[in-house]
Coordinates of C-alpha atoms in Angstrom, one line a residue:
Chain O
M151 CA 16.0 59.0 42.3
G152 CA 12.6 59.1 40.7
W153 CA 11.2 56.1 38.6
L154 CA 11.7 58.0 35.3
P155 CA 15.4 59.1 35.8
R156 CA 16.3 55.8 37.3
H157 CA 14.8 53.8 34.6
G158 CA 16.1 56.0 31.9
R159 CA 19.7 55.7 33.2
V160 CA 19.1 52.0 33.3
L161 CA 17.8 51.9 29.6
L162 CA 20.9 53.9 28.6
R163 CA 23.2 51.3 30.3
F164 CA 21.1 48.5 28.8
W165 CA 21.2 49.7 25.3
S166 CA 24.9 51.0 25.3
T167 CA 25.9 47.6 26.5
A168 CA 23.7 45.8 23.9
L169 CA 25.1 47.9 21.0
A170 CA 28.8 47.4 22.3
S171 CA 28.4 43.7 22.3
Q172 CA 26.9 43.7 18.8
T173 CA 29.7 45.7 17.4
E174 CA 31.6 42.4 18.0
Y175 CA 29.3 40.9 15.3
L176 CA 29.4 43.6 12.5
F177 CA 29.1 40.9 9.7
N178 CA 25.9 39.4 11.3
F179 CA 24.6 43.0 11.2
S180 CA 25.0 43.3 7.4
V181 CA 23.5 40.0 6.8
E182 CA 20.4 40.8 8.8
L183 CA 20.0 44.2 6.7
L184 CA 20.3 42.3 3.5
A185 CA 17.6 39.8 4.7
M186 CA 15.4 42.7 5.7
A187 CA 15.6 44.3 2.2
G188 CA 15.0 40.9 0.7
N189 CA 11.9 40.5 2.7
L190 CA 10.4 43.7 1.8
A191 CA 11.1 43.3 -1.9
G192 CA 9.3 39.8 -1.7
S193 CA 6.3 41.3 0.0
W194 CA 6.1 44.0 -2.7
F195 CA 6.4 41.5 -5.6
V196 CA 3.5 39.3 -3.9
L197 CA 1.3 42.3 -3.5
S198 CA 1.8 43.4 -7.1
L199 CA 0.6 40.1 -8.4
F200 CA -2.7 40.8 -6.9
F201 CA -2.9 44.1 -8.8
R202 CA -1.4 43.0 -12.1
H203 CA -4.6 43.6 -13.9
G204 CA -5.6 46.6 -12.2
Q205 CA -8.1 44.8 -9.8
Q206 CA -8.7 46.0 -6.2
L207 CA -7.9 44.0 -3.2
G208 CA -10.9 44.0 -0.6
G209 CA -11.8 47.4 -1.8
W210 CA -8.3 48.7 -1.8
R211 CA -6.2 50.3 -4.6
W212 CA -2.6 49.3 -5.2
E213 CA -1.2 52.4 -3.6
E214 CA -3.6 52.1 -0.6
A215 CA -2.5 48.6 -0.1
L216 CA 1.1 49.7 -0.1
V217 CA 0.3 51.8 2.9
V218 CA -0.7 48.8 4.7
L219 CA 2.4 47.1 3.7
G220 CA 4.3 50.1 5.0
A221 CA 2.7 50.0 8.4
Y222 CA 3.5 46.1 8.5
T223 CA 7.2 46.9 7.4
L224 CA 7.3 49.7 10.3
L225 CA 5.8 47.2 13.0
D226 CA 8.1 44.4 11.8
G227 CA 11.0 46.8 12.3
V228 CA 9.8 47.4 15.9
A229 CA 9.8 43.7 16.5
T230 CA 13.2 43.4 14.9
T231 CA 14.6 46.2 17.2
L232 CA 13.1 45.3 20.4
L233 CA 10.7 42.4 20.6
R234 CA 12.5 39.6 19.0
P235 CA 15.8 40.0 20.8
N236 CA 14.2 40.5 24.2
L237 CA 11.2 38.4 24.2
N238 CA 12.9 35.4 22.5
A239 CA 15.7 35.4 25.0
I240 CA 13.2 34.9 27.8
V241 CA 12.8 31.2 26.9
T242 CA 16.7 30.7 27.1
L243 CA 16.9 32.6 30.5
V244 CA 14.4 30.4 31.9
Q245 CA 16.0 27.2 30.4
N246 CA 19.4 27.9 31.6
G247 CA 18.3 29.4 35.0
S248 CA 19.8 33.0 34.2
L249 CA 16.3 34.4 34.8
D250 CA 17.3 33.9 38.6
F251 CA 19.7 37.1 38.3
V252 CA 16.8 39.2 36.7
L253 CA 14.5 38.2 39.4
L254 CA 17.0 39.1 42.2
K255 CA 17.4 42.6 40.8
P256 CA 15.5 45.6 42.6
I257 CA 13.9 46.6 39.4
D258 CA 10.6 45.5 37.7
S259 CA 11.4 42.0 35.9
Q260 CA 9.2 42.7 33.0
F261 CA 10.8 45.9 32.4
W262 CA 14.3 44.3 32.3
L263 CA 13.1 41.4 30.1
S264 CA 11.4 43.7 27.6
T265 CA 14.2 46.2 27.2
R266 CA 17.4 44.7 28.0
L267 CA 18.5 44.2 24.4
I268 CA 18.4 46.3 21.3
A269 CA 19.1 45.4 17.7
P270 CA 19.7 48.4 15.8
V271 CA 19.3 46.4 12.5
G272 CA 15.5 47.0 12.8
L273 CA 15.8 50.9 12.9
P274 CA 16.3 51.3 9.3
Q275 CA 13.2 49.0 8.8
I276 CA 11.2 51.2 10.9
A277 CA 12.2 54.4 8.8
L278 CA 11.5 52.4 5.5
G279 CA 8.1 51.4 6.8
A280 CA 7.2 55.1 7.7
G281 CA 8.5 56.4 4.3
L282 CA 6.5 53.8 2.4
M283 CA 3.5 54.6 4.2
L284 CA 3.9 58.4 3.6
W285 CA 5.0 57.9 -0.1
A286 CA 2.0 55.4 -0.9
A287 CA -0.4 57.7 0.9
A288 CA 0.6 60.7 -1.3
R289 CA 0.6 58.4 -4.5
A290 CA -3.0 57.3 -3.3
G291 CA -4.0 60.9 -3.5
A292 CA -4.4 61.4 0.3
A293 CA -3.2 64.6 1.8
P294 CA -3.1 63.6 5.5
S295 CA -3.9 66.5 7.9
P296 CA -1.8 67.2 11.0
L297 CA -4.5 65.4 12.9
A298 CA -4.6 62.3 10.8
L299 CA -0.7 62.2 11.0
A300 CA -0.9 62.4 14.9
S301 CA -3.7 59.8 15.1
T302 CA -1.8 57.5 12.8
T303 CA 1.3 57.8 15.0
V304 CA -0.9 57.1 18.2
L305 CA -2.3 54.1 16.4
L306 CA 0.9 52.7 15.4
L307 CA 2.2 53.2 19.0
A308 CA -0.8 51.3 20.4
A309 CA -0.2 48.8 17.7
S310 CA 3.3 48.2 18.9
V311 CA 2.0 48.0 22.5
S312 CA -0.5 45.3 21.5
L313 CA 1.9 43.4 19.7
Y314 CA 4.4 43.6 22.4
S315 CA 1.9 42.4 25.0
L316 CA 0.7 39.4 22.9
W317 CA 4.4 38.2 22.3
F318 CA 5.3 38.7 26.0
L319 CA 2.1 36.6 26.9
V320 CA 3.3 33.8 24.7
A321 CA 6.9 34.2 26.0
A322 CA 5.8 34.2 29.6
T323 CA 4.4 30.7 29.3
S324 CA 8.0 29.4 29.1
I325 CA 7.7 29.4 32.8
W326 CA 5.6 26.3 32.5
F327 CA 6.4 25.1 29.0
T328 CA 10.3 25.8 28.6
K329 CA 10.2 24.9 24.9
I330 CA 7.9 27.6 23.3
W331 CA 10.1 28.6 20.2
N332 CA 7.3 27.3 18.0
A333 CA 4.6 29.3 19.7
T334 CA 6.2 32.5 19.1
E335 CA 6.9 31.5 15.6
V336 CA 3.2 30.7 15.0
L337 CA 2.4 34.2 16.4
R338 CA 4.8 35.7 14.2
N339 CA 3.3 34.1 11.2
V340 CA -0.3 35.1 12.1
L341 CA 1.0 38.7 12.1
V342 CA 2.4 38.2 8.8
A343 CA -1.4 38.3 7.7
G344 CA -1.3 41.9 8.5
R345 CA 0.8 42.7 5.4
Y346 CA -2.5 42.8 3.4
P347 CA -5.6 44.9 4.0
I348 CA -7.7 42.8 6.4
S349 CA -10.8 43.2 4.2
A350 CA -8.9 41.1 1.5
Y351 CA -9.5 38.0 3.6
P352 CA -12.9 35.9 3.6
S353 CA -15.2 37.0 6.4
G354 CA -14.3 34.1 8.8
V355 CA -10.6 34.9 8.6
R356 CA -11.4 38.7 9.0
S357 CA -13.3 38.1 12.2
L358 CA -10.4 35.9 13.6
L359 CA -7.8 38.6 12.7
T360 CA -10.1 41.3 14.3
L361 CA -11.6 39.8 17.2
V362 CA -9.3 37.0 18.5
L363 CA -5.9 38.2 17.3
P364 CA -6.0 42.0 16.8
V365 CA -4.0 41.9 13.6
A366 CA -6.4 44.4 11.9
F367 CA -5.6 47.0 14.6
L368 CA -1.9 46.6 13.9
T369 CA -1.6 47.5 10.3
T370 CA -5.0 48.1 8.6
V371 CA -6.3 50.5 11.1
P372 CA -3.4 52.8 11.3
A373 CA -3.3 52.8 7.3
E374 CA -7.1 53.6 7.3
A375 CA -6.3 56.5 9.6
L376 CA -3.6 57.8 7.5
L377 CA -5.8 57.5 4.2
A378 CA -8.8 59.0 5.9
R379 CA -10.6 55.7 5.1
A380 CA -11.8 55.1 8.6
G381 CA -15.6 55.5 8.8
S382 CA -15.6 55.7 12.7
H383 CA -13.1 56.8 15.1
P384 CA -10.7 53.7 15.7
L385 CA -8.5 55.6 18.1
P386 CA -10.4 54.8 21.6
L387 CA -11.0 51.2 20.6
A388 CA -7.3 50.6 19.4
L389 CA -6.0 52.3 22.6
L390 CA -8.5 50.1 24.7
V391 CA -7.2 47.0 23.0
A392 CA -3.6 48.1 23.7
A393 CA -4.3 49.0 27.4
G394 CA -6.2 45.7 27.8
L395 CA -3.4 43.5 26.3
F396 CA -0.7 45.5 28.1
T397 CA -2.6 45.0 31.6
A398 CA -3.0 41.4 30.8
S399 CA 0.5 40.7 30.1
R400 CA 1.5 42.3 33.5
L401 CA -1.0 40.4 35.5
F402 CA 0.1 37.1 33.7
W403 CA 3.8 37.5 34.4
R404 CA 2.9 38.3 38.0
H405 CA 1.0 35.0 38.1
A406 CA 3.6 33.1 36.2
L407 CA 6.3 33.9 38.6
R408 CA 4.6 32.1 41.4
F409 CA 5.2 28.9 39.4
Y410 CA 8.7 29.6 38.6
T411 CA 11.0 26.7 40.0
S412 CA 14.2 28.0 38.6
A413 CA 16.3 25.8 36.6
S414 CA 18.3 23.3 38.8
S415 CA 22.1 23.9 39.4
Chain R
M131 CA 33.8 48.3 60.5
G132 CA 32.5 50.2 57.5
T133 CA 35.0 51.1 54.7
N134 CA 35.5 54.5 53.6
G135 CA 33.0 56.1 55.8
D136 CA 30.2 53.6 55.1
A137 CA 28.5 52.8 58.5
P138 CA 28.3 49.2 59.6
M139 CA 24.8 47.7 59.4
A140 CA 22.3 48.1 62.0
A141 CA 22.2 45.4 64.7
G142 CA 19.9 42.7 63.5
A143 CA 19.3 43.9 60.1
G144 CA 20.9 41.0 58.3
S145 CA 19.4 38.2 60.3
I146 CA 17.6 35.2 58.9
Q147 CA 14.7 33.4 60.6
V148 CA 13.4 30.0 59.1
Q149 CA 10.5 28.2 60.5
G150 CA 9.2 24.8 59.3
L151 CA 10.4 25.5 55.7
G152 CA 9.4 23.1 53.2
K153 CA 9.3 22.7 49.3
T154 CA 7.3 20.1 47.4
Y155 CA 7.8 20.0 43.6
R156 CA 5.1 18.3 41.5
V157 CA 6.9 16.2 38.8
A158 CA 5.6 14.1 35.8
D159 CA 7.1 10.7 35.4
K160 CA 7.7 9.7 31.8
L161 CA 8.6 6.2 30.5
P162 CA 11.3 5.9 27.8
G163 CA 10.5 5.4 24.3
L164 CA 7.6 6.4 22.2
G165 CA 5.0 4.4 24.1
G166 CA 6.2 6.2 27.0
T167 CA 5.8 9.6 25.4
M168 CA 2.3 8.8 24.1
R169 CA 1.2 7.7 27.6
H170 CA 2.7 10.8 28.9
L171 CA 1.0 13.0 26.6
L172 CA -2.5 11.3 27.2
R173 CA -2.4 10.7 30.8
R174 CA 0.3 12.4 32.9
R175 CA 1.4 10.7 36.0
L176 CA 2.2 13.3 38.5
R177 CA 3.8 12.8 41.8
D178 CA 5.0 15.1 44.5
V179 CA 8.8 15.2 45.3
V180 CA 9.7 16.7 48.7
A181 CA 12.9 18.8 48.1
V182 CA 12.9 20.4 51.5
R183 CA 11.1 19.3 54.7
D184 CA 10.3 21.1 57.9
V185 CA 13.8 23.0 58.1
S186 CA 14.1 25.5 61.1
F187 CA 17.1 27.6 62.0
S188 CA 18.0 31.1 62.7
I189 CA 21.3 33.0 61.9
E190 CA 22.3 36.3 63.5
A191 CA 23.3 39.4 61.4
G192 CA 27.0 39.0 60.7
E193 CA 27.4 35.2 61.2
M194 CA 29.0 33.1 58.6
V195 CA 27.4 29.8 58.3
G196 CA 28.2 26.8 56.2
F197 CA 25.4 24.8 54.5
L198 CA 26.5 21.3 53.9
G199 CA 24.8 18.4 52.3
P200 CA 25.3 16.0 49.3
N201 CA 24.0 16.7 45.9
G202 CA 20.2 16.8 45.9
A203 CA 19.9 17.3 49.7
G204 CA 17.9 20.5 49.2
K205 CA 20.6 23.1 49.7
T206 CA 20.0 25.1 46.5
T207 CA 16.4 24.8 46.9
T208 CA 16.7 26.4 50.4
L209 CA 18.9 29.1 49.2
K210 CA 16.5 30.0 46.4
M211 CA 13.5 30.2 49.0
L212 CA 15.6 32.5 51.2
S213 CA 16.4 34.7 48.2
G214 CA 12.8 34.9 47.1
L215 CA 13.3 33.1 43.8
I216 CA 10.9 30.5 44.6
H217 CA 7.8 30.2 46.9
P218 CA 7.9 27.9 49.8
S219 CA 5.2 25.2 50.0
T220 CA 5.3 25.4 53.9
G221 CA 6.8 27.3 56.6
T222 CA 7.8 31.1 57.1
V223 CA 11.1 32.8 56.2
R224 CA 12.3 36.2 57.3
V225 CA 15.5 37.5 55.8
A226 CA 16.9 41.0 56.9
G227 CA 13.3 41.6 58.2
H228 CA 11.6 40.7 55.0
V229 CA 9.4 38.0 53.5
P230 CA 11.6 37.0 50.5
Q231 CA 9.0 35.8 48.1
R232 CA 7.3 39.2 48.1
R233 CA 10.5 40.4 46.3
Q234 CA 10.2 43.9 47.7
R235 CA 12.7 46.4 46.3
S236 CA 14.2 47.1 49.7
F237 CA 14.7 43.3 50.3
L238 CA 16.4 42.8 46.9
Q239 CA 18.7 45.8 47.7
A240 CA 19.7 44.0 50.9
I241 CA 20.7 40.5 49.6
T242 CA 22.7 38.9 47.0
L243 CA 23.0 35.2 45.6
V244 CA 26.1 34.2 44.0
M245 CA 25.8 30.8 42.0
G246 CA 29.1 29.1 41.1
Q247 CA 27.7 27.5 38.0
K248 CA 25.8 30.4 36.6
Q249 CA 27.1 33.8 35.6
Q250 CA 25.5 37.2 35.3
L251 CA 28.3 39.1 33.5
I252 CA 27.9 39.8 29.7
W253 CA 30.0 37.4 28.0
D254 CA 31.5 39.4 25.1
L255 CA 32.1 42.5 27.1
P256 CA 34.4 43.5 29.9
P257 CA 33.2 43.0 33.5
L258 CA 33.1 46.9 33.9
D259 CA 30.3 47.2 31.4
S260 CA 28.2 44.7 33.4
L261 CA 29.2 46.6 36.6
R262 CA 27.9 49.8 35.2
V263 CA 24.4 48.1 34.4
N264 CA 24.2 46.8 37.9
A265 CA 25.2 50.2 39.4
A266 CA 22.4 51.8 37.4
V267 CA 19.9 49.0 38.4
Y268 CA 21.0 49.4 42.0
G269 CA 20.5 53.3 41.8
L270 CA 24.1 53.9 42.6
D271 CA 25.5 57.1 41.4
E272 CA 28.6 57.4 39.3
A273 CA 30.9 58.6 41.9
D274 CA 29.6 56.0 44.5
S275 CA 29.8 53.1 42.1
R276 CA 33.4 54.0 40.8
R277 CA 34.6 54.1 44.4
R278 CA 33.0 50.8 45.3
I279 CA 34.3 49.0 42.2
G280 CA 37.9 50.2 42.8
E281 CA 37.7 49.2 46.4
L282 CA 36.4 45.5 45.7
A283 CA 38.7 45.3 42.8
E284 CA 41.6 46.0 45.0
M285 CA 40.3 43.5 47.6
L286 CA 39.9 40.9 45.0
E287 CA 43.1 41.7 43.1
L288 CA 41.2 42.0 39.8
G289 CA 43.3 44.9 38.5
E290 CA 43.2 45.1 34.6
A291 CA 40.7 42.1 34.2
L292 CA 37.9 44.3 34.5
T293 CA 38.7 45.8 31.1
R294 CA 39.1 42.7 29.3
P295 CA 36.2 40.8 27.7
V296 CA 34.7 38.2 30.1
R297 CA 35.3 35.4 27.7
K298 CA 39.0 36.0 27.8
L299 CA 39.3 35.9 31.6
S300 CA 40.4 32.9 33.6
L301 CA 37.7 31.0 35.5
G302 CA 39.2 32.4 38.8
Q303 CA 39.2 36.0 37.4
R304 CA 35.5 35.4 36.1
M305 CA 34.4 34.2 39.6
K306 CA 36.1 37.2 41.3
A307 CA 34.4 39.5 38.8
E308 CA 31.1 37.7 39.4
L309 CA 31.6 38.3 43.1
L310 CA 32.4 42.0 42.5
A311 CA 29.0 42.3 40.4
A312 CA 27.3 40.5 43.3
L313 CA 28.5 42.7 46.1
L314 CA 28.5 46.0 44.4
H315 CA 25.3 47.1 46.0
R316 CA 26.9 46.3 49.4
P317 CA 24.2 43.7 50.5
E318 CA 23.6 42.9 54.2
V319 CA 23.0 39.1 53.5
L320 CA 25.0 37.1 51.1
F321 CA 23.9 33.6 49.8
L322 CA 26.8 31.8 48.2
D323 CA 26.1 28.6 46.2
E324 CA 29.3 27.0 45.6
P325 CA 31.3 30.2 45.1
T326 CA 34.8 28.4 44.7
L327 CA 33.4 25.6 42.2
G328 CA 36.1 24.7 39.7
L329 CA 38.8 27.1 41.0
D330 CA 42.3 26.0 41.5
V331 CA 43.6 25.8 45.1
N332 CA 45.3 29.3 45.0
A333 CA 42.2 31.0 43.5
Q334 CA 40.0 29.2 46.2
A335 CA 42.3 30.4 49.1
R336 CA 42.0 34.2 47.5
V337 CA 38.1 33.9 47.4
R338 CA 38.0 32.5 51.0
Q339 CA 40.3 35.4 52.2
F340 CA 38.2 37.8 50.3
L341 CA 35.0 36.6 51.9
A342 CA 36.4 36.8 55.3
D343 CA 37.6 40.1 54.7
Y344 CA 34.3 41.3 53.5
N345 CA 32.5 39.7 56.3
R346 CA 34.8 41.5 58.8
R347 CA 34.7 44.9 57.1
T348 CA 30.9 45.2 56.5
G349 CA 29.4 42.8 59.0
A350 CA 27.6 41.0 56.5
T351 CA 25.6 37.6 57.1
V352 CA 26.9 34.8 55.0
L353 CA 25.4 31.5 54.2
L354 CA 27.7 29.5 52.2
T355 CA 27.4 26.1 50.5
S356 CA 30.5 24.4 49.1
H357 CA 31.6 20.9 48.1
Y358 CA 35.2 22.0 49.4
M359 CA 35.3 21.4 53.1
G360 CA 38.4 23.9 53.0
D361 CA 35.8 26.8 52.5
I362 CA 33.7 25.7 55.2
T363 CA 36.6 25.0 57.9
A364 CA 38.1 28.4 56.8
L365 CA 35.2 30.6 57.0
C366 CA 32.4 29.0 58.9
P367 CA 32.6 28.4 62.8
R368 CA 28.9 27.2 62.5
V369 CA 27.5 24.7 59.9
L370 CA 24.0 23.5 59.1
L371 CA 24.0 19.9 57.5
I372 CA 21.0 18.9 55.5
H373 CA 20.3 15.5 54.2
G374 CA 17.2 14.3 52.3
G375 CA 15.7 17.6 52.6
Q376 CA 15.9 17.7 56.5
L377 CA 18.3 19.4 58.7
V378 CA 20.3 17.0 60.7
H379 CA 22.9 19.1 62.3
D380 CA 23.0 22.7 63.4
G381 CA 26.0 23.8 65.4
G382 CA 29.8 24.2 65.5
L383 CA 31.9 22.4 63.1
A384 CA 33.7 20.7 66.0
D385 CA 30.5 19.5 67.4
L386 CA 29.8 18.0 64.1
T387 CA 33.1 16.3 64.0
S388 CA 32.7 14.7 67.4
R389 CA 29.2 13.5 66.5
L390 CA 30.6 11.9 63.4
A391 CA 33.8 10.6 64.8
P392 CA 33.4 9.6 68.5
C393 CA 37.0 8.5 68.4
R394 CA 40.3 10.4 67.8
A395 CA 43.3 8.9 65.9
V396 CA 46.7 8.7 68.0
R397 CA 49.9 7.8 66.2
L398 CA 52.8 6.8 68.4
D399 CA 56.5 6.6 67.6
L400 CA 58.2 4.3 70.2
R401 CA 61.8 3.8 70.8
E402 CA 61.4 0.0 71.1
P403 CA 58.8 -2.4 69.6
V404 CA 56.3 -3.5 72.3
P405 CA 53.9 -6.5 71.7
A406 CA 50.2 -5.6 70.6
D407 CA 48.3 -6.7 73.6
A408 CA 50.4 -4.2 75.7
I409 CA 48.6 -1.5 73.7
T410 CA 45.2 -2.7 73.5
P411 CA 44.0 -1.5 77.1
F412 CA 44.5 2.0 75.8
G413 CA 42.5 2.0 72.6
T414 CA 41.8 0.0 69.5
V415 CA 44.9 -0.7 67.5
E416 CA 44.3 0.1 63.9
Q417 CA 47.8 -0.4 62.6
M418 CA 51.1 -1.7 64.0
D419 CA 54.2 -1.5 62.2
G420 CA 57.4 -2.2 64.3
R421 CA 57.8 0.9 66.5
E422 CA 54.9 2.8 64.7
V423 CA 51.5 2.4 66.3
R424 CA 48.1 3.9 65.2
L425 CA 45.2 3.7 67.5
L426 CA 41.5 5.0 68.0
I427 CA 40.7 6.3 71.5
P428 CA 37.2 7.4 72.4
R429 CA 37.2 11.1 72.8
E430 CA 36.2 11.0 76.6
R431 CA 39.1 8.8 77.5
L432 CA 41.6 10.6 75.4
T433 CA 43.7 12.6 78.3
E434 CA 43.7 9.6 80.4
A435 CA 44.8 7.2 77.7
V436 CA 47.5 9.7 76.5
A437 CA 48.9 9.9 80.0
G438 CA 48.9 6.2 80.4
L439 CA 50.8 5.7 77.0
L440 CA 53.3 8.3 77.9
A441 CA 53.8 6.8 81.6
H442 CA 54.1 3.1 80.3
F443 CA 56.2 3.3 77.1
D444 CA 59.2 5.1 76.0
V445 CA 57.5 7.5 73.4
L446 CA 59.5 9.3 70.9
D447 CA 56.6 11.2 69.3
L448 CA 52.9 11.4 69.7
E449 CA 50.3 13.0 67.3
V450 CA 46.5 13.2 68.0
S451 CA 44.3 14.0 65.1
D452 CA 40.7 14.0 63.8
P453 CA 39.9 12.0 60.7
P454 CA 39.6 14.5 57.8
I455 CA 36.0 16.1 57.9
E456 CA 35.6 15.3 54.2
E457 CA 35.8 11.6 54.9
L458 CA 33.5 11.8 57.8
I459 CA 30.7 13.6 55.9
G460 CA 31.2 11.7 53.0
G461 CA 31.1 8.3 54.9
L462 CA 27.7 9.7 56.5
F463 CA 26.3 10.3 52.9
R464 CA 27.3 7.2 51.6
Q465 CA 25.5 5.4 54.6
G466 CA 22.4 7.5 53.9
G467 CA 22.3 7.9 57.7
R468 CA 22.1 10.4 60.4
P469 CA 25.1 11.5 62.5

């Protein structure tokens, strides 16, 4: 069996069992859906405060800033669906020694750890984020060409890969430091900064969010592409950042496994 | 014999060679209390702990070998090095022709590790769901995996337990389902770490029977650790004994018993009571209670002494036994000595 059909079949099994175990906890699903809706309403309200008197935020109008919020909501949906359930579980797997079972399987351990679970509660959030982006872009008067739509999609995919890679890099350090819950939370809170256009921040913070943590590439850059605000072509750079971070996550995981001592029995 | 047309494994395919294997962990010592924590943060005191030291042995394909030792002797660390989970500090290992820590796909397809105290089955779902995941991961097609699940479930007498959520299974059923999950891909080498831990006597016996059948049918190599000597005596003609990270015995279980217990116990039931000094020339009298005598006789003098006892006294019954192996090994570990 080739790589793709084999991994496709594995993914199908992974997700069908993950969905089956979640149907055991339907109440939990509804609570999470409510929490997600409340979160979006909160962000909308905070953003509206900035624009109460018709000002602009870092050169962005209200509707344009909503496109950024839409991109953030979409990425947060990706995080809820795939990243949070899988990558936060790595810490637990290392702590209780169940990582052993993953490492004993004849399949790429990073693939297993990154795709094993799925939380469908994030899927409506992804749809909501995409809808908000398109609606707000139309309100802002932008009429995205098919090319702009395609490049926004690619930029959002690259953003997802970058976010995943950063998160995985942090989670992988649990091989050494088994208590890294706080580290992933810090990462998540930094990414919350991506709710607002990057130019709204003071220049020092802006450099940090562009050069050190590529928050700018996650939300502002895709929003700019959709609004045709981008002066230069950000696509190659965003792809380069995503590819670089992804490669780093793979190399780092391989390195980390050399230090795995396996929780004692 | 292979089952249902599965060919037995190629000769030597499941062999294990270990040479000078060692593992040293670097651990940080921390004193109790806030002061200790602060000192720990500012200046870590690291020290090396040797878990396994210079262990060498080799196991032929198809052998069933018991791996004995007290807690912390290095058994699990050794098994984890053999299965490629952790990297050895020194020495070389080859399992089924592979270097384990490279974790090549063909190696992982050829081995399995069962850990009595850890589980891979998904807690909220029936074992069948986890088995389907494993089948996909090991690249088994639907028909093949269904056939293997049916076959192993029958050997393990699992029946309808496969369709009940794991959390609702008894410990024995869960362990058997874990074994099924671990053997679905028909590995050549089985590393079993306490596979009967916590099971009742009946469940232990069934698991033992299953392992013996599995070994006979597939020719798989088995390296087994257990705290229950019953597992070892029932399954393993050969044992490795590890203590303080070092291998202290590699050979037959009977050899180990004779090394640990140079004497055998003889119980006599006599028609008439006799004075103690009449018995002492034949061995060390341990207990004398009227017509019943218990004495210890060195192994090399056993035949001669028993013949003498039968010739000199009117013996109604005579029984020769070894002290229980648990007691012998337990005694050895308590002394902290070598056999």
